mmCIF file of C-alpha atoms in Angstrom:
data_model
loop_
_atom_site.group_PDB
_atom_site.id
_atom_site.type_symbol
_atom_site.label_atom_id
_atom_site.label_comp_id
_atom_site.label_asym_id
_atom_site.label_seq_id
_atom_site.Cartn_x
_atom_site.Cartn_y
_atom_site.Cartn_z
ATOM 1 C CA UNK A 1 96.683 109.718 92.853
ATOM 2 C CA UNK A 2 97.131 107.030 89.844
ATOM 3 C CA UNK A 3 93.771 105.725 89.423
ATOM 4 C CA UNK A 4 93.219 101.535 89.736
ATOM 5 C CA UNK A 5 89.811 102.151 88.014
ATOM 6 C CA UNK A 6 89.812 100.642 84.652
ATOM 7 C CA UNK A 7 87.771 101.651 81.936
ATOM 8 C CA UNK A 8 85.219 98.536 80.843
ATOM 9 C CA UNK A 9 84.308 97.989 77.051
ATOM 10 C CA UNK A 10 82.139 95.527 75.483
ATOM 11 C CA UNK A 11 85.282 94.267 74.158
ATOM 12 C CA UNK A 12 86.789 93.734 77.648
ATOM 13 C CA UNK A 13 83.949 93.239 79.375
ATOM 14 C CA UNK A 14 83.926 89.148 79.230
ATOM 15 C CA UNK A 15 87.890 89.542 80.528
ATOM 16 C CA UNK A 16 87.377 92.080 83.216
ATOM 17 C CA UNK A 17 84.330 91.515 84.785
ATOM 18 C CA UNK A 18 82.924 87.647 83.827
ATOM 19 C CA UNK A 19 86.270 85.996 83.906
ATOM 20 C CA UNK A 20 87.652 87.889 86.557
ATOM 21 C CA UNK A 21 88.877 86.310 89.570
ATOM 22 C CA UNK A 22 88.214 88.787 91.907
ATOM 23 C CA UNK A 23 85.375 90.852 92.845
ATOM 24 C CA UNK A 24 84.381 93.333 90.082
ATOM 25 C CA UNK A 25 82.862 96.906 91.044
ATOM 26 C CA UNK A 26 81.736 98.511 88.121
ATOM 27 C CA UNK A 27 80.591 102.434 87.746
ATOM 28 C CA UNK A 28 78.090 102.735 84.649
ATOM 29 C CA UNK A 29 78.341 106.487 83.790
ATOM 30 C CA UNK A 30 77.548 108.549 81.066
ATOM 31 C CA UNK A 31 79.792 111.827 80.874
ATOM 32 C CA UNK A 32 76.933 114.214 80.459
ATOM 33 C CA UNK A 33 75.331 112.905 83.610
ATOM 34 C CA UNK A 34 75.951 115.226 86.964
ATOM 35 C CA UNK A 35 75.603 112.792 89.346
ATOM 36 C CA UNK A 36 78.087 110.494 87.850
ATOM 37 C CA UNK A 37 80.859 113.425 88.119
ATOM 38 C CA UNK A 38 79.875 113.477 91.914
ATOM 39 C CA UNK A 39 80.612 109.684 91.986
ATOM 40 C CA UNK A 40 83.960 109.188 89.926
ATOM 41 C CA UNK A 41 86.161 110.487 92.671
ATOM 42 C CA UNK A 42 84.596 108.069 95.860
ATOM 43 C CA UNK A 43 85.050 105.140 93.102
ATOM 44 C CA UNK A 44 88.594 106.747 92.531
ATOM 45 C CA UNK A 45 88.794 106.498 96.690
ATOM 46 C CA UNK A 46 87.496 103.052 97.090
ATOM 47 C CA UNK A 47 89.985 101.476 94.274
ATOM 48 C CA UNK A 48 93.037 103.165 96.150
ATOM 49 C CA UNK A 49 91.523 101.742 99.487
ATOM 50 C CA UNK A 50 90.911 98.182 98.994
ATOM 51 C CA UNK A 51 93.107 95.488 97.715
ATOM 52 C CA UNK A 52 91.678 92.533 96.002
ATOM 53 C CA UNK A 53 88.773 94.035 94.355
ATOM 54 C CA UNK A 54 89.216 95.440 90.768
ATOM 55 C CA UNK A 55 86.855 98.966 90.365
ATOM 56 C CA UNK A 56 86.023 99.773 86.687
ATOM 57 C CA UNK A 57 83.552 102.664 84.344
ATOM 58 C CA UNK A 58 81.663 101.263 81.711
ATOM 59 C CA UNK A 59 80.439 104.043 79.723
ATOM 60 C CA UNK A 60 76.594 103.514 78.973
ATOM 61 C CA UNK A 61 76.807 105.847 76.171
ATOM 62 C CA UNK A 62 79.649 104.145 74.062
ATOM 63 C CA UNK A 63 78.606 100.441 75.481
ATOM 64 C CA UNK A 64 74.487 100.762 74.753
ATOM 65 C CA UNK A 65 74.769 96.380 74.731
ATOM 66 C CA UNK A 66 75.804 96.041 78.335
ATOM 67 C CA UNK A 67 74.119 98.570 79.900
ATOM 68 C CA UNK A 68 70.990 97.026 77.763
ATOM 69 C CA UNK A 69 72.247 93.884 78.803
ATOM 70 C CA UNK A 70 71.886 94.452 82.695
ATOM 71 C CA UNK A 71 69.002 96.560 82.586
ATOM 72 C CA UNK A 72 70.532 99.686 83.408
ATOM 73 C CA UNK A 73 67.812 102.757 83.505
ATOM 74 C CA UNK A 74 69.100 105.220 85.668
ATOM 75 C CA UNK A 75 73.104 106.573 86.178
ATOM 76 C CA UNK A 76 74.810 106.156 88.034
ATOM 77 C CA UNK A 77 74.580 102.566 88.611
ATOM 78 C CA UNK A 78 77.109 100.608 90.733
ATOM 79 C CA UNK A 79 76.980 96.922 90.366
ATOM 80 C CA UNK A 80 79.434 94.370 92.203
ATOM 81 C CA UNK A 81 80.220 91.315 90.265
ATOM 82 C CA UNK A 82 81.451 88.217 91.676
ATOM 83 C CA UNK A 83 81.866 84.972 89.818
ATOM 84 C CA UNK A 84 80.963 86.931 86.814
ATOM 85 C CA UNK A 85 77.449 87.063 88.965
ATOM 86 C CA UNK A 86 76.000 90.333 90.113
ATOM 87 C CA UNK A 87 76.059 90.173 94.273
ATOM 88 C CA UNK A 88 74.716 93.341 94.630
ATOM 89 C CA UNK A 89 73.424 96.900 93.199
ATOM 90 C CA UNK A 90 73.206 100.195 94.024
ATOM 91 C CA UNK A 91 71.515 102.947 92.144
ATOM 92 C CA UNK A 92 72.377 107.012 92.926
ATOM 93 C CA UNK A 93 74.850 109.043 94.198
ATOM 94 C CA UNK A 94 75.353 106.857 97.402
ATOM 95 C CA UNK A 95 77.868 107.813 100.377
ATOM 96 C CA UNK A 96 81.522 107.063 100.405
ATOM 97 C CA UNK A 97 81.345 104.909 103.560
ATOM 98 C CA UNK A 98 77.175 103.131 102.121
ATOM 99 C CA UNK A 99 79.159 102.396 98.700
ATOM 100 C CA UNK A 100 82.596 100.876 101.055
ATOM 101 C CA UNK A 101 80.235 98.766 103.330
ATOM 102 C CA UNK A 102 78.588 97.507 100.068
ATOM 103 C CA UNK A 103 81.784 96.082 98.726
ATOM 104 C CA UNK A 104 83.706 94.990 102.230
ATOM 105 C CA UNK A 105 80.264 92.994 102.405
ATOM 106 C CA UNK A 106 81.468 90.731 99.620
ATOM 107 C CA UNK A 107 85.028 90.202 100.106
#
């Protein structure tokens, strides 16, 4: 499957996420964090399941200013951005279907 999930930079961040006219799901990860392996594929899932939202990985490791920036103390996080606003949060390994019913919430 060719991923939709786009990989989020503070360079791109502004672009992708604030600007973007769509809802934003973002994944911040770290690659030495376990439960953010056990994530990446449902994300993977979601972004080939539903249109009209853009799904993207912000590396907390490589982007310390954003994950600073939204308070981010625990991986994974999964935030959904709308109007550049966060709508809603979730913090964990969370179920395929919990982490779905999050983002059809919203759309």
């Amino acid at each position: 499957m060719a991923g939709k999930v786009i990989t989020l930079t503070e360079s791109n961040w502004q672009t992708e996420v604030i600007n973007s006219d769509k809802p934003v799901v973002v994944d911040f990860w770290a690659p030495w964090c376990g439960p953010c392996r056990i994530i990446a594929p449902i994300i993977e899932e979601l972004s080939n399941e539903i249109d009209g939202v853009k799904f993207g990985k912000l590396n907390t490791d490589e982007n310390p200013n954003i994950a600073m920036q939204y308070g981010i103390r625990a991986i994974p996080t999964i935030m959904l951005f709308k109007g550049g606003e966060i709508v809603d949060t979730r913090i964990g390994v969370q179920p395929k279907e919990a982490l779905k019913q999050m983002v059809l919430s919203h759309i």
